[in-house]
XYZ file of C-alpha atoms in Angstrom:
734
model
C -7.413 70.959 42.430
C -10.765 72.190 43.720
C -12.435 75.589 43.334
C -10.328 78.643 44.146
C -11.417 80.217 47.404
C -12.168 83.479 45.566
C -15.373 81.939 44.220
C -17.013 81.935 47.609
C -14.956 84.248 49.837
C -14.740 87.883 48.742
C -13.759 90.837 50.928
C -16.298 93.545 50.071
C -14.793 96.113 52.419
C -16.533 97.086 55.657
C -20.318 96.673 55.358
C -22.583 97.554 58.262
C -25.194 94.919 59.068
C -27.917 94.771 61.680
C -27.789 91.833 64.024
C -30.302 89.030 63.592
C -30.457 86.177 66.098
C -30.581 82.772 64.442
C -29.744 79.511 66.197
C -27.177 77.660 64.088
C -27.666 73.942 63.775
C -24.581 71.901 64.606
C -22.964 70.343 61.559
C -20.772 67.270 62.079
C -18.338 66.418 59.310
C -16.767 62.973 59.598
C -13.898 62.182 57.245
C -10.492 60.603 57.608
C -7.930 63.214 56.573
C -5.590 62.134 53.822
C -2.229 61.112 55.231
C -0.334 62.432 52.218
C -1.328 65.273 49.895
C 0.880 65.415 46.814
C 1.081 68.987 45.526
C 3.667 69.813 42.909
C 5.664 72.375 44.850
C 5.363 70.434 48.097
C 4.180 67.214 49.662
C 1.997 67.614 52.750
C 2.121 64.702 55.194
C -0.368 64.488 58.058
C 1.663 63.367 61.073
C -1.327 63.367 63.421
C -2.552 60.280 61.486
C 0.753 58.426 61.945
C 0.491 55.757 64.658
C 4.167 54.993 65.083
C 5.028 58.535 66.189
C 2.854 58.603 69.340
C 4.991 59.550 72.329
C 7.969 60.197 70.079
C 9.542 63.381 68.782
C 9.841 65.100 65.402
C 12.663 62.703 64.497
C 10.183 59.789 64.597
C 7.596 61.777 62.650
C 9.959 62.877 59.867
C 11.505 59.482 59.240
C 8.104 58.195 58.036
C 7.621 61.019 55.525
C 8.082 59.883 51.899
C 11.429 61.081 50.418
C 12.798 62.111 53.854
C 15.410 60.127 55.733
C 16.544 60.671 59.325
C 19.796 59.212 60.626
C 20.646 58.168 64.179
C 21.759 61.662 65.154
C 18.564 63.311 63.960
C 20.157 64.631 60.757
C 17.496 64.905 58.070
C 18.214 64.246 54.426
C 15.794 64.986 51.612
C 16.625 63.335 48.294
C 20.217 62.817 49.431
C 20.647 66.449 50.514
C 20.357 68.522 53.686
C 17.084 70.467 53.891
C 16.401 73.552 55.960
C 14.129 72.774 58.900
C 11.278 75.267 59.443
C 8.662 75.370 62.174
C 5.447 77.119 61.139
C 7.073 78.603 58.068
C 10.147 80.077 59.739
C 13.664 78.743 60.527
C 14.046 77.290 64.018
C 16.808 76.783 66.565
C 15.004 73.777 68.081
C 16.425 70.368 67.233
C 14.053 67.606 66.142
C 14.222 65.728 69.435
C 12.970 68.870 71.220
C 9.656 68.878 69.305
C 7.064 66.325 70.441
C 5.509 64.408 67.534
C 2.098 64.825 69.191
C 2.405 68.620 68.806
C 2.801 68.347 65.004
C -0.163 68.519 62.647
C 1.611 68.122 59.304
C 4.998 68.174 57.605
C 5.443 70.034 54.306
C 8.278 68.923 52.032
C 9.385 71.564 49.489
C 11.943 69.880 47.222
C 12.894 72.904 45.118
C 12.184 76.240 46.890
C 11.654 79.344 44.758
C 13.408 82.725 45.034
C 10.896 83.596 47.771
C 12.863 81.396 50.207
C 16.386 81.660 51.615
C 18.967 80.663 49.052
C 21.125 79.104 51.778
C 20.721 76.878 54.804
C 19.833 73.729 52.922
C 20.602 73.041 49.300
C 18.078 70.216 49.299
C 14.924 72.207 49.931
C 12.807 72.896 52.975
C 10.976 70.728 55.500
C 8.311 72.809 57.230
C 6.888 71.378 60.481
C 3.381 72.760 61.025
C 2.393 72.679 64.695
C -1.186 72.092 65.821
C -3.055 75.340 66.286
C -6.787 74.783 66.060
C -8.907 77.188 64.004
C -12.259 76.062 65.460
C -14.268 78.364 67.670
C -14.572 77.316 71.274
C -11.793 75.478 73.037
C -10.064 72.172 72.426
C -6.850 70.426 73.223
C -5.306 67.134 74.192
C -3.320 65.490 76.959
C -0.968 62.558 76.524
C 1.358 60.316 78.491
C 3.563 57.377 77.684
C 6.591 55.267 78.485
C 9.039 52.947 76.793
C 10.963 49.754 77.418
C 14.197 51.609 78.221
C 12.680 53.569 81.103
C 11.880 56.757 79.213
C 8.595 58.587 79.660
C 6.714 61.582 78.262
C 3.874 63.846 79.386
C 2.334 66.641 77.393
C -0.698 68.672 76.571
C -1.855 71.575 74.476
C -4.916 73.793 74.456
C -6.424 76.264 72.032
C -9.231 78.675 72.906
C -10.881 80.884 70.342
C -13.304 83.736 70.960
C -14.397 86.894 69.181
C -11.147 88.797 68.839
C -8.657 86.313 70.254
C -7.152 82.939 69.543
C -5.008 81.720 72.454
C -2.785 78.648 72.199
C -0.361 76.963 74.540
C 1.504 73.697 74.994
C 3.691 71.954 77.575
C 5.860 68.860 77.059
C 8.143 66.899 79.377
C 10.308 64.113 77.934
C 12.678 61.706 79.649
C 14.951 59.769 77.271
C 16.948 56.659 78.104
C 18.641 55.014 75.155
C 21.499 52.687 74.348
C 23.894 52.660 71.411
C 26.590 50.357 70.105
C 29.301 50.849 67.509
C 32.440 49.374 66.023
C 35.398 50.695 64.033
C 37.940 48.460 62.285
C 41.018 50.048 60.721
C 43.993 48.618 58.821
C 46.991 50.969 58.940
C 49.524 50.688 56.105
C 52.423 52.305 57.965
C 55.782 51.435 56.377
C 57.368 51.258 59.817
C 54.761 49.146 61.623
C 51.518 48.057 59.935
C 48.665 47.433 62.398
C 45.024 46.503 62.722
C 42.881 48.419 65.204
C 39.462 47.304 66.480
C 37.376 49.673 68.592
C 34.063 48.680 70.177
C 31.746 51.237 71.826
C 28.837 50.624 74.196
C 26.941 53.805 74.991
C 24.030 55.000 77.091
C 22.250 58.336 77.034
C 19.959 59.806 79.693
C 18.102 62.958 78.772
C 15.392 65.131 80.250
C 13.890 68.190 78.621
C 10.855 70.381 79.056
C 9.347 72.722 76.499
C 6.575 75.271 76.807
C 5.116 77.533 74.157
C 2.247 79.983 74.193
C 0.850 82.699 72.022
C -2.137 84.778 71.106
C -3.593 85.941 67.792
C -5.263 89.351 68.114
C -7.914 89.577 65.382
C -7.776 93.389 65.272
C -10.456 93.637 62.567
C -11.479 91.737 59.452
C -8.208 92.627 57.727
C -5.501 92.784 60.405
C -4.114 90.101 62.692
C -1.266 90.430 65.184
C 0.334 87.291 66.649
C 2.627 87.317 69.675
C 4.193 84.048 70.778
C 7.052 82.669 72.801
C 8.691 79.358 73.666
C 11.135 78.150 76.273
C 13.073 74.886 76.309
C 15.331 73.517 79.016
C 17.150 70.259 78.817
C 20.022 68.121 79.980
C 21.618 65.100 78.353
C 24.009 62.679 80.059
C 25.728 60.424 77.506
C 28.186 57.826 78.804
C 30.134 55.197 76.939
C 32.758 52.490 77.287
C 35.212 52.172 74.397
C 37.445 49.088 74.131
C 40.327 49.466 71.673
C 42.634 46.611 70.641
C 45.713 47.179 68.465
C 47.432 44.278 66.678
C 50.925 45.306 65.539
C 52.007 43.209 62.570
C 55.776 42.717 62.759
C 57.773 41.628 59.699
C 58.734 38.453 61.551
C 55.066 37.404 61.254
C 54.629 37.897 64.997
C 51.588 39.837 66.252
C 51.764 41.917 69.438
C 48.379 42.984 70.790
C 47.580 45.730 73.280
C 44.222 46.837 74.658
C 42.903 49.862 76.502
C 39.425 50.687 77.842
C 38.127 54.238 78.045
C 35.121 55.285 80.146
C 33.500 58.633 79.433
C 30.769 60.501 81.322
C 29.314 63.600 79.728
C 26.920 66.212 81.019
C 25.264 68.653 78.604
C 22.746 71.343 79.529
C 20.967 73.778 77.261
C 18.364 76.538 77.444
C 16.527 78.057 74.514
C 14.290 81.125 74.687
C 12.399 82.311 71.627
C 9.880 85.015 70.923
C 8.182 86.272 67.800
C 5.834 89.074 66.776
C 4.004 88.759 63.476
C 1.556 91.010 61.652
C -0.720 90.151 58.731
C -2.780 92.594 56.671
C -5.324 91.430 54.100
C -6.143 93.861 51.283
C -9.712 94.071 49.857
C -8.533 92.316 46.692
C -8.735 88.520 47.020
C -5.272 87.014 47.659
C -3.518 90.323 48.338
C -1.716 90.459 51.678
C 1.233 91.966 53.517
C 3.037 90.189 56.353
C 5.881 91.300 58.607
C 7.506 89.467 61.475
C 10.494 89.549 63.759
C 11.894 86.482 65.544
C 14.446 86.388 68.339
C 16.048 83.229 69.740
C 18.645 82.950 72.470
C 20.346 79.674 73.318
C 22.823 78.786 76.062
C 24.814 75.592 76.280
C 27.216 74.197 78.865
C 28.732 70.801 79.368
C 31.583 68.748 80.694
C 33.125 65.372 79.882
C 35.223 63.059 82.079
C 37.451 60.496 80.361
C 39.237 57.717 82.217
C 41.455 55.324 80.239
C 42.875 52.035 81.579
C 45.705 50.316 79.689
C 46.540 46.621 79.892
C 49.962 47.461 81.416
C 48.152 48.825 84.507
C 48.504 52.514 83.600
C 45.441 54.773 83.975
C 45.042 58.286 82.544
C 42.346 60.868 83.204
C 41.185 63.732 81.017
C 38.516 66.369 81.400
C 36.827 68.527 78.809
C 34.484 71.412 79.514
C 32.616 73.707 77.215
C 30.068 76.469 77.226
C 28.502 78.548 74.550
C 25.737 80.965 73.773
C 24.100 82.294 70.685
C 21.557 84.825 69.496
C 19.576 84.555 66.291
C 17.425 87.437 64.999
C 15.429 87.403 61.774
C 13.287 90.115 60.275
C 11.087 89.344 57.294
C 8.420 91.188 55.319
C 6.509 89.873 52.299
C 3.941 91.429 49.962
C 1.633 89.405 47.689
C -0.282 91.447 45.096
C -2.500 89.953 42.375
C -2.572 92.489 39.494
C -5.227 90.608 37.548
C -6.991 87.265 38.082
C -4.105 85.624 36.202
C -1.066 87.729 37.074
C 0.470 88.013 40.547
C 3.510 89.872 41.906
C 5.342 88.969 45.137
C 8.230 90.781 46.784
C 9.982 90.744 50.121
C 13.015 91.544 52.233
C 14.738 89.545 54.930
C 17.636 90.037 57.328
C 19.079 87.330 59.573
C 21.850 87.880 62.095
C 23.511 85.118 64.121
C 26.073 85.596 66.888
C 27.734 82.625 68.578
C 30.450 82.284 71.181
C 32.029 79.039 72.351
C 34.620 78.198 74.986
C 36.104 74.704 75.233
C 38.885 73.641 77.588
C 40.787 70.354 77.770
C 42.765 69.074 80.787
C 44.682 65.945 81.737
C 45.660 64.724 85.217
C 49.393 64.643 85.997
C 50.718 64.010 89.544
C 47.385 65.026 91.033
C 47.284 68.295 89.065
C 44.920 69.120 86.185
C 47.062 70.432 83.314
C 45.432 72.549 80.624
C 46.200 71.478 77.038
C 46.351 74.911 75.406
C 46.631 74.027 71.748
C 43.583 71.783 72.031
C 41.656 74.412 73.973
C 39.314 76.500 72.000
C 37.809 79.924 72.569
C 35.818 80.719 69.526
C 33.196 83.137 68.241
C 31.522 83.749 64.931
C 28.943 85.991 63.343
C 26.865 85.158 60.317
C 24.724 87.828 58.613
C 22.577 87.438 55.506
C 20.556 90.273 53.935
C 18.180 89.490 51.107
C 15.511 90.905 48.806
C 13.438 89.085 46.198
C 10.701 89.555 43.662
C 8.741 86.972 41.700
C 5.949 87.009 39.122
C 3.294 84.373 38.473
C 1.206 84.170 35.287
C -1.611 81.770 34.331
C -2.524 80.931 30.712
C -5.403 78.448 30.446
C -3.646 75.166 31.312
C -0.170 76.696 31.787
C 1.254 78.398 34.832
C 4.616 80.188 35.003
C 6.549 81.655 37.887
C 9.884 83.501 37.594
C 11.791 84.999 40.487
C 15.100 86.585 41.388
C 16.660 86.810 44.834
C 19.688 88.908 45.782
C 21.631 87.986 48.911
C 24.577 89.582 50.631
C 26.342 87.353 53.160
C 29.259 87.802 55.526
C 30.607 85.136 57.893
C 33.452 85.930 60.260
C 35.034 83.767 62.925
C 37.899 84.121 65.368
C 39.739 82.198 68.056
C 39.345 84.729 70.858
C 42.546 83.809 72.713
C 44.820 84.485 69.727
C 44.856 86.400 66.464
C 43.266 84.041 63.958
C 40.195 85.765 62.590
C 38.858 84.910 59.147
C 36.016 86.247 57.015
C 33.997 84.785 54.154
C 32.169 87.647 52.402
C 29.930 87.564 49.358
C 28.792 91.195 48.836
C 26.074 90.176 46.368
C 24.943 86.854 44.916
C 21.989 86.403 42.569
C 19.650 83.403 42.764
C 17.129 83.014 39.931
C 14.257 80.513 39.974
C 11.794 79.432 37.305
C 8.733 77.144 37.435
C 6.438 76.069 34.600
C 3.339 73.938 35.263
C 1.000 72.375 32.721
C -2.378 70.958 33.715
C -2.643 68.043 31.277
C -6.088 67.059 32.578
C -8.212 67.291 35.721
C -6.155 64.445 37.207
C -2.648 65.004 35.800
C -0.096 67.776 35.676
C 3.564 68.254 34.859
C 6.064 70.756 36.246
C 9.553 71.931 35.324
C 11.646 73.911 37.800
C 15.114 75.462 37.948
C 16.712 77.094 40.993
C 20.152 78.238 42.083
C 21.001 77.721 45.765
C 23.943 78.064 48.164
C 25.183 75.923 51.058
C 27.305 77.970 53.462
C 29.745 76.143 55.760
C 28.428 75.643 59.293
C 29.918 76.283 62.711
C 31.648 72.910 63.206
C 32.872 72.710 59.618
C 34.856 75.958 59.973
C 35.951 75.780 63.615
C 39.718 75.056 63.721
C 39.394 73.002 66.919
C 40.501 69.376 67.282
C 37.787 67.270 68.886
C 39.289 64.089 70.361
C 36.208 62.596 72.027
C 36.852 59.569 69.766
C 40.621 58.966 69.827
C 40.523 56.916 66.611
C 38.577 59.548 64.688
C 39.703 63.053 65.565
C 37.672 65.857 63.992
C 38.650 69.385 63.017
C 36.994 72.183 61.058
C 38.574 74.171 58.236
C 38.288 77.991 58.435
C 39.256 78.290 54.749
C 36.028 76.624 53.534
C 33.973 78.654 51.065
C 30.247 78.298 50.278
C 29.069 75.682 47.815
C 26.754 76.892 45.006
C 24.321 74.516 43.334
C 22.114 74.503 40.244
C 19.040 72.287 40.466
C 16.783 71.188 37.579
C 13.680 69.096 38.159
C 10.867 67.689 36.027
C 7.825 66.312 37.906
C 4.744 64.458 36.716
C 1.743 63.909 38.969
C -1.185 61.624 38.157
C -4.210 61.129 40.428
C -6.001 57.874 39.604
C -9.483 57.024 40.787
C -10.246 55.695 44.272
C -7.197 56.852 46.192
C -4.293 55.996 43.896
C -1.802 58.679 42.955
C 1.714 58.868 41.571
C 4.437 61.528 41.588
C 7.494 60.978 39.366
C 10.460 63.375 39.466
C 13.593 63.482 37.328
C 16.313 65.735 38.739
C 19.817 67.010 38.045
C 21.982 68.763 40.624
C 25.367 70.349 40.006
C 27.449 71.633 42.937
C 30.511 73.879 42.665
C 32.979 73.834 45.586
C 31.106 70.909 47.184
C 31.839 70.791 50.931
C 33.384 67.334 51.313
C 34.591 65.433 54.355
C 38.258 64.492 53.975
C 40.474 62.233 56.118
C 44.240 62.447 56.431
C 46.986 61.140 58.717
C 49.223 63.328 60.909
C 51.477 63.031 63.963
C 49.789 64.275 67.165
C 52.108 65.426 69.955
C 49.538 65.107 72.779
C 48.800 61.478 71.930
C 52.403 60.797 70.853
C 51.420 58.876 67.724
C 50.124 59.130 64.171
C 46.405 59.863 64.118
C 43.687 60.116 61.495
C 41.894 63.472 61.337
C 38.519 64.037 59.649
C 38.165 67.554 58.275
C 36.401 69.318 55.389
C 37.459 70.770 52.058
C 35.867 72.193 48.913
C 36.045 69.736 46.027
C 35.957 71.028 42.446
C 32.634 69.731 41.233
C 29.906 67.238 41.999
C 26.917 66.044 39.997
C 23.880 64.000 40.940
C 21.081 63.006 38.625
C 18.292 60.598 39.255
C 14.618 59.849 39.522
C 12.171 59.539 42.379
C 8.795 57.753 42.419
C 6.217 58.311 45.143
C 3.195 56.032 44.774
C 0.175 56.171 47.097
C -2.423 53.382 46.945
C -5.632 52.784 48.899
C -7.305 49.375 48.629
C -10.584 47.976 50.072
C -11.068 51.039 52.336
C -8.802 49.414 54.928
C -5.325 49.253 53.337
C -3.076 52.247 52.513
C 0.370 51.888 50.913
C 2.948 54.616 50.296
C 5.951 53.566 48.191
C 8.966 55.821 47.698
C 11.861 54.832 45.385
C 14.834 57.089 44.648
C 17.660 56.039 42.289
C 20.505 58.418 41.471
C 23.994 58.548 39.954
C 26.646 60.723 41.602
C 30.030 61.994 40.471
C 32.385 63.793 42.856
C 35.653 65.306 41.587
C 37.976 66.130 44.493
C 41.238 65.887 42.537
C 42.028 69.433 43.729
C 42.190 68.023 47.296
C 44.271 64.980 46.378
C 45.411 63.785 42.940
C 43.121 61.170 41.417
C 40.422 61.575 44.060
C 37.190 61.082 42.089
C 34.132 58.928 42.615
C 31.316 57.704 40.374
C 28.512 55.760 42.060
C 24.936 54.592 41.559
C 22.895 54.805 44.792
C 19.273 54.250 45.773
C 16.834 54.087 48.631
C 13.381 52.559 48.985
C 10.742 53.308 51.640
C 7.442 51.539 52.205
C 4.659 52.577 54.591
C 1.723 50.179 55.113
C -1.387 51.157 57.119
C -4.168 48.655 57.833
C -7.526 49.428 59.449
C -8.630 46.472 61.593
C -11.995 45.757 63.270
C -12.913 47.044 66.749
C -11.062 50.345 66.398
C -7.646 48.733 65.894
C -5.167 49.818 63.238
C -1.716 48.546 62.234
C 1.206 50.321 60.605
C 4.491 48.932 59.223
C 7.340 51.144 57.970
C 10.386 49.819 56.146
C 13.408 51.441 54.508
C 16.428 50.224 52.546
C 19.436 52.375 51.544
C 22.355 51.405 49.317
C 25.916 52.706 49.617
C 26.282 56.427 48.854
C 29.108 58.972 48.531
C 27.259 62.232 47.890
C 24.647 62.535 50.675
C 25.036 65.821 52.480
C 23.339 65.755 55.887
C 22.853 68.601 58.313
C 22.693 68.787 62.077
C 20.008 71.365 62.747
C 21.186 72.053 66.297
C 24.595 73.782 66.392
C 25.013 73.186 70.126
C 24.773 69.423 70.323
C 25.811 66.462 68.267
C 29.489 67.223 67.749
C 31.346 68.142 64.595
C 29.478 66.454 61.793
C 27.078 63.532 61.761
C 27.592 60.071 60.302
C 26.752 60.602 56.648
C 28.829 63.135 54.748
C 29.942 63.817 51.199
C 33.208 62.027 50.554
C 35.396 61.074 47.617
C 37.279 58.532 49.743
C 34.591 55.887 50.202
C 30.884 55.596 50.969
C 28.242 55.308 53.675
C 27.255 51.673 54.250
C 23.917 50.195 53.168
C 21.226 49.491 55.760
C 17.561 48.585 56.230
C 15.076 48.671 59.095
C 11.428 48.022 59.993
C 9.136 49.717 62.555
C 5.736 48.271 63.587
C 2.851 49.947 65.471
C -0.667 49.065 66.632
C -3.289 51.567 67.775
C -6.642 51.093 69.524
C -9.155 53.959 69.418
C -11.267 54.407 72.572
C -14.184 56.534 73.813
C -15.671 57.245 70.365
C -12.243 58.183 68.965
C -11.593 60.773 71.668
C -8.773 58.695 73.089
C -6.266 56.197 71.769
C -3.586 53.805 72.984
C -0.584 53.092 70.732
C 2.009 50.315 71.040
C 5.055 50.578 68.763
C 8.396 48.821 68.239
C 11.318 50.658 66.618
C 13.931 48.846 64.522
C 12.281 45.443 65.061
C 15.161 43.390 63.624
C 18.042 45.447 65.060
C 19.385 46.241 61.586
C 19.435 50.042 61.487
C 23.214 50.421 61.390
C 24.645 53.701 60.129
C 28.274 53.701 59.102
C 30.916 54.339 56.479
C 33.830 52.822 54.589
C 36.927 54.958 53.948
C 39.965 54.113 51.839
C 43.138 56.270 51.633
C 46.833 55.697 50.938
C 47.414 55.373 54.702
C 44.557 53.192 55.926
C 41.255 51.430 55.224
C 38.465 51.879 57.781
C 35.005 50.367 58.366
C 32.768 51.883 61.020
C 29.131 51.347 62.082
C 26.758 52.496 64.838
C 23.322 51.458 66.020
C 21.063 53.565 68.284
C 18.007 52.569 70.368
C 17.158 49.314 68.534
C 14.050 47.291 69.460
C 12.612 50.017 71.692
C 8.963 49.354 72.667
C 6.746 52.377 73.360
C 3.264 52.569 74.888
C 1.359 55.848 74.650
C -2.049 57.172 75.675
C -3.696 60.274 74.196
C -6.996 61.987 75.038
C -8.602 64.794 73.034
C -11.148 67.210 74.494
C -13.030 70.231 73.229
C -16.253 72.208 73.179
C -17.735 74.032 70.213
C -19.684 77.093 71.305
C -21.910 78.888 68.784
C -22.068 82.002 70.965
C -18.457 82.563 69.981
C -19.424 83.172 66.337
C -19.175 86.908 66.933
C -15.820 87.485 65.353
C -15.558 89.079 61.928
C -12.466 87.549 60.387
C -13.918 84.597 58.459
C -10.985 84.784 56.061
C -8.778 83.803 58.984
C -10.453 80.431 59.274
C -10.393 79.868 55.523
C -6.705 80.551 54.987
C -5.301 79.613 58.352
C -2.999 81.801 60.354
C 0.326 80.666 58.970
C 2.450 83.623 59.934
C 4.044 82.468 63.180
């Protein structure tokens, strides 16, 4: 909606003018920014208006966004799929808990990306985190500090200074995390020799400390050219520790039960460093809307860690194990895009992109025997992989009165190769060329309503942990192992959306969608005899199942009442079918699933405001989730696609209160996460060998108190720069 910017902002080339001194009167615009803007191709959610995220990280910010869900491990799902996480319009190697919520301005949710975007990385669309980078002349910034009931704290600040030819921005954050977790697994084994019931209870703690700094400068070379140079550095360490108590009840045929218990203590130490730099160039052509951008991004990450395991059995025996790992990776992307309006109603876009990832990992496992540490070679893992994707796309947009059409085609060539470096076991997954069409049609029914149809083809390529043939035994009941024979999963996605804006702050977005996946990457559990442990064990791995379908509808309703009450309601109901009979005969699933989110914001007198967030999820079997950080979090999160069971249902509520101080320049926020201690993630699995229930809860009932202060100075003498278009369109090229 609104007038196109071309009506009041035209580039007339370079025109010489003589200077005339006029004192500009200060104009103050006071308006509360809309928390949610519902556009058809994306939803834009203003995080800086979200009380509950103060002092938190991007995980806290994203879990309040309509249609997004964030699990305990920071895995984001969008409409039951795994989206690609972008920061400022480009893929990132930062994980969500490394981005302070206070540094985020808005979150853009793109449910069905066009051919302009990567076809891989997330079959469920894109979540773009837009960081604060002020466009105002002068300088401004904010400082913040806070603490929580578990002993965590955070300090941070950012500043932006803008003059004639420069815009300089920088930020520093320091976060200390202290959290607790609890979990339980109950398994019934149907062994013909000796059936048994196993109960495992876990109490965990995590201590973490990380610091992040980023800085950059926009050089406004002239009224048409901008060069941006920026960099970021993150350093962190995490120290998880847990106590696992495992009780086995052996069920003898004589009706007697023999129980045995062991307790395992683990102490882990994980350190990481991430260095990133990017150079971006933007050229604006004289024709309105025509531009060329080019950028190169380089990220380098290093990871090292060790784990000590000590196990005490009820017969007095104690065993000790040690695991150490280190890894490093480089990620380079080059991208160039051209946007060229041919007429007022016809536009052409084209671009190229290359991304190259290199990763190397070394893991070693030892156990203590007669005072000597013995290496366990077939559990050790020295591993490397490379992942290259080269792409080119073109797309055309055409407007006819109330209709708009966009058609695009992307070509991608991908090659993924991995190897265990201490033996000959290399494998390669190569797709010389794959084509990904996209089509969008939009009809403006009236000034306040529109409808959109979209079709895209996407790909989900297997990730590092899913292909790594390494057995991870950090949880002795649930061993994990990747499958190097996995192939990419291709999906077709159809969506029909209707948006209606009612008067006085009420609007509705309804979407009907259908998703079909070929070679769906599915988690799969099986039983095998393990020589190291000397017993039958259950291993979780991955396989490609034949086909999977999901179709459903999503409603996002935004209501504002009485100028002091805002409600955002999000309901998603979908049917899934997974056919994995190629993995195991008769392995199919057909399930109806749903989730509901509600966000309530209330403006109270005396500068107080209240916010309540609630969410409810039913059981689900087809909910791909992705861990955006390949160096932490272990092989696979909690929720996966499976044809052997489902993820369990759960609900939770968060409550926050904010008080604005000093004429809204400062604020204090008090928030409570998971008020009723109900946010349990878990799964139910059923096979011929066993039935298993498992659940986990992380950081329940955490109370946070945060203080934030904003400062700034507008200076009219800085109005000497020429690039007004910069402030209209925003510099979104980082």
